[in-house]
Short mmCIF file of C-alpha atoms and ligand atoms in Angstrom, two decimals:
data_model
loop_
_atom_site.label_atom_id
_atom_site.label_comp_id
_atom_site.label_asym_id
_atom_site.label_seq_id
_atom_site.Cartn_x
_atom_site.Cartn_y
_atom_site.Cartn_z
CA UNK A 1 0.00 0.00 0.00
CA UNK A 2 1.53 3.30 -1.02
CA UNK A 3 2.11 5.62 1.86
CA UNK A 4 1.97 9.39 1.75
CA UNK A 5 4.56 11.32 3.79
CA UNK A 6 3.26 14.40 5.56
CA UNK A 7 5.44 16.91 3.64
CA UNK A 8 4.61 19.74 5.99
CA UNK A 9 6.72 17.90 8.56
CA UNK A 10 9.79 17.46 6.38
CA UNK A 11 10.85 21.02 7.08
CA UNK A 12 10.22 20.55 10.77
CA UNK A 13 10.24 17.49 12.99
CA UNK A 14 11.13 14.07 11.61
CA UNK A 15 9.94 10.79 13.07
CA UNK A 16 12.95 8.46 12.89
CA UNK A 17 13.31 4.76 13.65
CA UNK A 18 16.97 3.83 14.40
CA UNK A 19 17.93 0.16 14.11
CA UNK A 20 21.10 -0.58 16.04
CA UNK A 21 23.97 -3.00 15.40
CA UNK A 22 22.99 -6.61 16.28
CA UNK A 23 26.45 -7.66 17.48
CA UNK A 24 25.85 -6.59 21.02
CA UNK A 25 23.55 -4.68 23.33
CA UNK A 26 23.77 -0.90 22.92
CA UNK A 27 26.05 0.31 25.72
CA UNK A 28 28.09 -2.91 25.92
CA UNK A 29 31.00 -1.60 23.83
CA UNK A 30 30.74 -4.64 21.52
CA UNK A 31 29.31 -2.31 18.89
CA UNK A 32 32.51 -0.27 18.98
CA UNK A 33 32.52 3.06 17.15
CA UNK A 34 29.02 2.74 15.78
CA UNK A 35 27.63 2.72 19.33
CA UNK A 36 29.24 6.10 19.94
CA UNK A 37 27.89 7.45 16.64
CA UNK A 38 24.39 6.18 17.44
CA UNK A 39 24.36 7.58 20.98
CA UNK A 40 25.63 10.96 19.80
CA UNK A 41 23.08 11.13 16.99
CA UNK A 42 20.19 10.25 19.30
CA UNK A 43 21.20 13.06 21.65
CA UNK A 44 21.74 15.67 18.94
CA UNK A 45 18.63 14.89 16.84
CA UNK A 46 16.38 14.86 19.90
CA UNK A 47 17.88 18.20 20.94
CA UNK A 48 16.74 19.49 17.55
CA UNK A 49 13.16 18.37 18.23
CA UNK A 50 13.01 15.17 16.16
CA UNK A 51 11.23 12.10 17.52
CA UNK A 52 13.31 8.95 17.70
CA UNK A 53 12.78 5.35 18.61
CA UNK A 54 15.73 2.94 18.84
CA UNK A 55 15.43 -0.81 18.18
CA UNK A 56 18.28 -2.86 19.66
CA UNK A 57 19.13 -6.33 21.09
CA UNK A 58 17.97 -7.19 24.61
CA UNK A 59 20.00 -5.77 27.55
CA UNK A 60 20.61 -2.59 25.53
CA UNK A 61 20.59 0.72 27.34
CA UNK A 62 20.17 4.15 25.78
CA UNK A 63 19.92 6.71 28.54
CA UNK A 64 18.29 9.32 26.37
CA UNK A 65 15.97 7.54 23.95
CA UNK A 66 12.82 5.50 23.70
CA UNK A 67 14.21 2.01 23.28
CA UNK A 68 12.62 -1.23 22.08
CA UNK A 69 14.75 -4.27 22.83
CA UNK A 70 14.40 -7.49 20.84
CA UNK A 71 15.48 -10.88 22.24
CA UNK A 72 17.36 -13.44 20.19
CA UNK A 73 20.78 -14.63 19.12
CA UNK A 74 23.32 -11.86 18.43
CA UNK A 75 24.94 -11.61 15.00
CA UNK A 76 28.53 -12.94 14.72
CA UNK A 77 30.85 -10.01 14.15
CA UNK A 78 31.60 -9.24 10.50
CA UNK A 79 35.13 -7.97 10.97
CA UNK A 80 36.57 -11.44 11.58
CA UNK A 81 34.99 -12.87 8.43
CA UNK A 82 36.99 -13.47 5.24
CA UNK A 83 36.01 -12.06 1.87
CA UNK A 84 34.29 -15.27 0.73
CA UNK A 85 32.34 -15.70 3.99
CA UNK A 86 28.72 -16.75 3.42
CA UNK A 87 25.95 -14.78 5.10
CA UNK A 88 25.26 -16.14 8.57
CA UNK A 89 21.82 -16.01 10.12
CA UNK A 90 21.67 -17.74 13.53
CA UNK A 91 18.44 -19.45 14.58
CA UNK A 92 16.21 -17.16 16.62
CA UNK A 93 18.20 -14.19 15.22
CA UNK A 94 17.90 -10.87 17.09
CA UNK A 95 18.56 -9.09 13.78
CA UNK A 96 15.60 -10.85 12.16
CA UNK A 97 13.44 -9.96 15.18
CA UNK A 98 14.50 -6.31 14.96
CA UNK A 99 13.56 -6.07 11.28
CA UNK A 100 10.33 -8.00 11.74
CA UNK A 101 9.35 -5.38 14.32
CA UNK A 102 10.45 -2.55 12.00
CA UNK A 103 8.32 -3.97 9.18
CA UNK A 104 5.25 -3.92 11.40
CA UNK A 105 5.60 -0.34 12.64
CA UNK A 106 7.27 1.43 9.72
CA UNK A 107 4.13 3.47 8.93
CA UNK A 108 4.57 5.39 12.18
CA UNK A 109 7.89 6.89 10.95
CA UNK A 110 9.10 9.15 8.16
CA UNK A 111 12.40 7.33 7.79
CA UNK A 112 14.20 4.22 9.06
CA UNK A 113 17.97 4.43 9.74
CA UNK A 114 19.99 1.20 9.73
CA UNK A 115 23.26 0.95 11.67
CA UNK A 116 23.82 -2.78 11.17
CA UNK A 117 26.64 -3.93 8.93
CA UNK A 118 24.60 -7.04 8.02
CA UNK A 119 22.99 -8.55 4.97
CA UNK A 120 19.33 -8.72 6.09
CA UNK A 121 18.45 -4.99 6.31
CA UNK A 122 19.87 -4.36 2.83
CA UNK A 123 18.10 -7.40 1.35
CA UNK A 124 14.77 -6.29 2.88
CA UNK A 125 15.02 -2.64 1.73
CA UNK A 126 13.01 -3.00 -1.53
CA UNK A 127 10.18 -4.74 0.39
CA UNK A 128 9.72 -1.83 2.80
CA UNK A 129 7.29 0.97 1.98
CA UNK A 130 9.23 3.51 4.04
CA UNK A 131 12.69 4.75 2.98
CA UNK A 132 15.71 3.34 4.78
CA UNK A 133 18.96 5.29 5.28
CA UNK A 134 21.88 2.85 5.71
CA UNK A 135 24.88 4.02 7.74
CA UNK A 136 27.88 1.78 6.95
CA UNK A 137 30.21 1.52 9.95
CA UNK A 138 33.16 -0.33 8.38
CA UNK A 139 35.06 -0.67 5.12
CA UNK A 140 34.59 -3.50 2.64
CA UNK A 141 34.90 -6.89 4.36
CA UNK A 142 33.07 -9.57 2.36
CA UNK A 143 31.90 -9.99 -1.22
CA UNK A 144 28.39 -10.91 -0.09
CA UNK A 145 28.01 -7.66 1.86
CA UNK A 146 29.52 -5.59 -0.99
CA UNK A 147 26.99 -7.10 -3.39
CA UNK A 148 23.89 -6.52 -1.30
CA UNK A 149 24.90 -2.93 -0.38
CA UNK A 150 25.74 -2.24 -4.03
CA UNK A 151 22.20 -3.29 -5.05
CA UNK A 152 20.65 -0.86 -2.58
CA UNK A 153 23.07 1.91 -3.67
CA UNK A 154 21.92 1.48 -7.28
CA UNK A 155 18.20 1.02 -6.61
CA UNK A 156 17.95 3.73 -3.91
CA UNK A 157 20.65 6.33 -4.76
CA UNK A 158 21.70 8.58 -1.89
CA UNK A 159 20.70 6.19 0.88
CA UNK A 160 24.21 4.85 1.69
CA UNK A 161 26.11 6.86 4.32
CA UNK A 162 29.71 6.30 5.46
CA UNK A 163 32.18 7.98 7.79
CA UNK A 164 34.96 8.91 5.36
CA UNK A 165 36.03 8.99 1.71
CA UNK A 166 38.86 6.49 2.51
CA UNK A 167 36.26 4.09 3.84
CA UNK A 168 33.99 4.60 0.79
CA UNK A 169 36.91 3.86 -1.54
CA UNK A 170 37.19 0.32 -0.17
CA UNK A 171 33.82 -0.41 -1.86
CA UNK A 172 33.13 -0.90 -5.61
CA UNK A 173 30.26 1.63 -5.26
CA UNK A 174 32.38 4.41 -3.62
CA UNK A 175 30.79 7.13 -5.74
CA UNK A 176 27.36 6.28 -4.29
CA UNK A 177 28.48 6.86 -0.70
CA UNK A 178 27.66 10.02 1.23
CA UNK A 179 30.46 10.97 3.69
CA UNK A 180 29.06 12.00 7.08
CA UNK A 181 32.15 12.06 9.27
CA UNK A 182 31.76 11.58 13.00
CA UNK A 183 31.69 13.60 16.22
CA UNK A 184 31.96 13.53 19.95
CA UNK A 185 29.99 15.37 22.60
CA UNK A 186 32.73 17.92 23.31
CA UNK A 187 31.13 18.90 26.60
CA UNK A 188 32.11 15.48 27.98
CA UNK A 189 35.83 15.95 27.24
CA UNK A 190 37.88 18.37 29.32
CA UNK A 191 40.86 19.94 27.60
CA UNK A 192 44.12 19.45 29.51
CA UNK A 193 47.13 21.46 28.43
CA UNK A 194 49.82 19.38 30.15
CA UNK A 195 50.34 15.65 30.56
CA UNK A 196 51.86 12.90 32.62
CA UNK A 197 54.42 10.47 31.13
CA UNK A 198 51.86 8.04 29.67
CA UNK A 199 50.83 7.11 26.15
CA UNK A 200 47.32 5.72 25.67
CA UNK A 201 45.73 3.14 23.35
CA UNK A 202 41.91 2.96 22.99
CA UNK A 203 39.71 0.38 21.26
CA UNK A 204 38.29 -3.10 21.10
CA UNK A 205 41.14 -5.49 21.93
CA UNK A 206 40.97 -7.52 18.74
CA UNK A 207 43.64 -8.46 16.14
CA UNK A 208 42.55 -5.95 13.49
CA UNK A 209 43.38 -3.16 15.95
CA UNK A 210 47.10 -4.06 16.06
CA UNK A 211 47.58 -3.49 19.81
CA UNK A 212 50.79 -5.54 19.81
CA UNK A 213 52.56 -2.78 17.84
CA UNK A 214 51.65 -0.16 20.44
CA UNK A 215 52.92 -2.45 23.20
CA UNK A 216 56.15 -3.10 21.27
CA UNK A 217 56.64 0.67 20.79
CA UNK A 218 56.00 1.29 24.50
CA UNK A 219 58.60 -1.32 25.37
CA UNK A 220 61.18 -0.02 22.88
CA UNK A 221 60.75 3.60 23.91
CA UNK A 222 60.29 2.62 27.56
CA UNK A 223 57.24 4.89 27.71
CA UNK A 224 54.36 3.74 29.95
CA UNK A 225 51.21 2.86 27.98
CA UNK A 226 47.64 2.85 29.31
CA UNK A 227 45.25 0.50 27.43
CA UNK A 228 41.46 1.03 27.52
CA UNK A 229 38.66 -0.80 25.74
CA UNK A 230 36.55 -3.91 25.48
CA UNK A 231 38.64 -7.09 25.89
CA UNK A 232 37.04 -8.76 22.89
CA UNK A 233 39.65 -11.43 22.04
CA UNK A 234 41.15 -12.95 25.21
CA UNK A 235 43.62 -15.22 23.39
CA UNK A 236 44.95 -12.27 21.46
CA UNK A 237 45.47 -10.31 24.71
CA UNK A 238 47.14 -13.29 26.44
CA UNK A 239 49.54 -13.66 23.49
CA UNK A 240 50.52 -9.98 23.69
CA UNK A 241 51.22 -10.25 27.43
CA UNK A 242 53.31 -13.37 26.74
CA UNK A 243 55.28 -11.76 23.90
CA UNK A 244 56.01 -8.53 25.81
CA UNK A 245 56.36 -9.59 29.47
CA UNK A 246 58.19 -6.48 30.61
CA UNK A 247 56.43 -3.83 28.52
CA UNK A 248 55.37 -0.86 30.72
CA UNK A 249 51.63 -1.40 30.05
CA UNK A 250 48.49 -1.14 32.18
CA UNK A 251 45.04 -2.43 31.07
CA UNK A 252 42.22 -0.34 32.58
CA UNK A 253 39.14 -2.08 31.08
CA UNK A 254 36.17 -0.70 29.13
CA UNK A 255 35.24 2.62 30.73
CA UNK A 256 32.41 5.10 30.31
CA UNK A 257 33.18 8.19 28.25
CA UNK A 258 33.49 10.34 31.37
CA UNK A 259 35.96 7.97 33.07
CA UNK A 260 37.80 7.37 29.79
CA UNK A 261 38.44 11.05 29.14
CA UNK A 262 39.66 11.56 32.72
CA UNK A 263 42.49 9.17 31.89
CA UNK A 264 43.10 10.14 28.24
CA UNK A 265 43.42 13.88 28.99
CA UNK A 266 46.47 13.22 31.21
CA UNK A 267 48.32 11.34 28.46
CA UNK A 268 51.06 12.59 26.11
CA UNK A 269 49.61 11.03 22.94
CA UNK A 270 47.17 8.44 21.63
CA UNK A 271 48.70 5.57 19.65
CA UNK A 272 46.51 4.13 16.84
CA UNK A 273 47.79 0.98 15.17
CA UNK A 274 45.01 -0.21 12.83
CA UNK A 275 45.78 -3.38 10.84
CA UNK A 276 42.64 -2.87 8.77
CA UNK A 277 41.13 0.16 7.04
CA UNK A 278 39.58 1.83 10.08
CA UNK A 279 36.32 3.39 8.79
CA UNK A 280 36.81 6.45 10.90
CA UNK A 281 38.58 6.06 14.24
CA UNK A 282 36.28 7.76 16.75
CA UNK A 283 38.98 7.33 19.39
CA UNK A 284 41.14 9.84 17.46
CA UNK A 285 38.60 12.62 17.92
CA UNK A 286 38.06 11.65 21.56
CA UNK A 287 41.78 12.22 22.12
CA UNK A 288 41.83 15.50 20.17
CA UNK A 289 38.88 16.73 22.24
CA UNK A 290 41.04 16.26 25.37
CA UNK A 291 43.99 18.08 23.75
CA UNK A 292 45.85 14.80 23.22
CA UNK A 293 47.75 14.49 19.93
CA UNK A 294 47.36 11.35 17.79
CA UNK A 295 50.13 9.09 16.45
CA UNK A 296 48.57 6.76 13.87
CA UNK A 297 49.45 4.54 10.93
CA UNK A 298 48.86 6.22 7.55
CA UNK A 299 45.87 3.90 6.95
CA UNK A 300 42.11 4.51 6.72
CA UNK A 301 40.01 7.07 8.57
CA UNK A 302 42.50 8.27 11.22
CA UNK A 303 44.98 9.31 8.48
CA UNK A 304 42.32 11.74 7.26
CA UNK A 305 41.83 13.21 10.71
CA UNK A 306 45.38 14.03 11.90
CA UNK A 307 46.94 17.37 10.87
CA UNK A 308 50.56 16.27 10.52
CA UNK A 309 53.05 18.12 12.71
CA UNK A 310 50.26 20.00 14.48
CA UNK A 311 47.73 17.60 16.00
CA UNK A 312 49.58 14.37 15.36
CA UNK A 313 52.03 12.26 13.36
CA UNK A 314 51.32 9.79 10.56
CA UNK A 315 53.49 6.67 10.58
CA UNK A 316 54.41 4.10 7.90
CA UNK A 317 51.77 1.33 8.38
CA UNK A 318 52.89 -1.58 10.62
CA UNK A 319 56.22 0.10 11.42
CA UNK A 320 57.00 -0.08 15.16
CA UNK A 321 60.19 1.91 14.69
CA UNK A 322 58.04 4.56 12.96
CA UNK A 323 55.89 4.71 16.10
CA UNK A 324 59.00 5.01 18.28
CA UNK A 325 60.35 7.88 16.13
CA UNK A 326 56.99 9.69 16.36
CA UNK A 327 56.87 9.21 20.14
CA UNK A 328 60.22 11.04 20.30
CA UNK A 329 58.61 14.04 18.49
CA UNK A 330 55.39 14.40 20.51
CA UNK A 331 56.56 17.65 22.08
CA UNK A 332 56.56 19.37 18.66
CA UNK A 333 52.74 19.00 18.61
CA UNK A 334 50.26 21.48 20.08
CA UNK A 335 47.68 20.27 22.58
CA UNK A 336 45.59 23.39 22.13
CA UNK A 337 45.52 22.89 18.34
CA UNK A 338 44.12 19.38 19.03
CA UNK A 339 41.16 20.74 21.00
CA UNK A 340 40.59 23.48 18.43
CA UNK A 341 40.45 20.91 15.61
CA UNK A 342 37.87 18.84 17.51
CA UNK A 343 35.71 21.93 18.06
CA UNK A 344 35.97 23.04 14.43
CA UNK A 345 35.32 19.71 12.71
CA UNK A 346 33.92 17.11 15.10
CA UNK A 347 31.21 18.77 17.20
CA UNK A 348 27.76 17.26 17.63
CA UNK A 349 26.17 20.27 15.94
CA UNK A 350 28.28 19.72 12.81
CA UNK A 351 27.33 16.02 12.87
CA UNK A 352 23.64 16.80 13.36
CA UNK A 353 23.69 19.19 10.40
CA UNK A 354 25.23 16.53 8.12
CA UNK A 355 22.83 13.73 9.12
CA UNK A 356 19.72 15.95 9.14
CA UNK A 357 20.54 17.15 5.62
CA UNK A 358 21.12 13.54 4.49
CA UNK A 359 17.70 12.49 5.86
CA UNK A 360 15.90 15.43 4.26
CA UNK A 361 17.60 14.74 0.91
CA UNK A 362 16.45 11.10 1.04
CA UNK A 363 12.88 12.09 1.89
CA UNK A 364 12.60 14.77 -0.76
CA UNK A 365 14.25 12.64 -3.46
CA UNK A 366 11.80 9.86 -2.63
CA UNK A 367 8.91 11.54 -4.47
N1 LIG B 401 29.46 -7.11 12.73
N2 LIG B 401 27.78 -8.49 11.80
C1 LIG B 401 28.19 -7.28 12.27
N3 LIG B 401 27.31 -6.25 12.29
C2 LIG B 401 27.65 -5.01 12.76
O1 LIG B 401 26.82 -4.10 12.77
C3 LIG B 401 28.97 -4.81 13.26
C4 LIG B 401 29.86 -5.90 13.23
N4 LIG B 401 31.11 -5.76 13.74
C5 LIG B 401 31.60 -4.53 14.33
C6 LIG B 401 30.59 -3.45 14.30
N5 LIG B 401 29.38 -3.61 13.77
C7 LIG B 401 30.93 -2.14 14.93
O2 LIG B 401 31.92 -2.34 15.95
C8 LIG B 401 31.49 -1.11 13.97
O3 LIG B 401 31.41 0.15 14.60
C9 LIG B 401 32.91 -1.37 13.64
#
């Protein structure tokens, strides 16, 4: 049945249905960067007067939104799958439950926004009467996902959003991707213009994040390193501790944003050691917001964030000695310039403007 959108509302309030990542409950940290993007968007779009409902796996928490949680088996994470991986749908799938619910209530919303990097939402898109905006949270990982996203990009132009141009270029349909960047709630991050002796590493502890290089650099430069984030792959962590028994490292767990920034702001620099094409690297802007410069491999999203020689250093990918050389040049960077960059480019208002415009463009092009 064809649905008519109340056009008078397009210029004012939107009714949005957000469908979260099915790899973990919202707030668990398993959803990594996309959880931060989702939480920030909810806050900023509600502040602008839009109505949101969030659909997420059971045990999710979203302090500031109306949340519907769906029971069922979580989706296996996509970033450990090889290019030829088949699509996996567990029995009693939470993802299937989330999209079954969305199908039943779609008429109550102007637009659905998908944050899952999974096959089902893309496959279902042509069968929905309401438009669906798809935010892609990672670079290209499997052929099956590339294919199903490509179909939606062709059939529904303008509905594929990504973080960065570097991320888009990993896909065969790069030119169909709309770059939306990312943001942090700057009010949660206190600028600190001096630091203690520590370096810091933030992120899911998982092989594609390359933590072992940061630990090796800490050991070689004998600089203490604080490690924060979800301990996703325990074997990987155990191996690192075994390989670098006397590295000056300290693991502090997965902390809330407020606790995290209290630690990060005291550090000399953030080390980013991505093995894969990081779609964006939200942790880079969290550090900048605290005035902490970023040392990162010249790979993926973070390479597009750092202003070399001012707010950070770019290092030859996978080069530990490159990291050590950059650590020796941290003092040439300006902590104030880091905070200023975060305020200029990565504020919630800037993010809200980009997403709101994307939604309105989808709704108006729909006619
Ligand atoms: N894997 N299957 C699947 N679906 C997701 O939405 C997903 C994922 N792995 C990681 C992930 N999302 C987020 O951590 C991204 O922000 C990277």
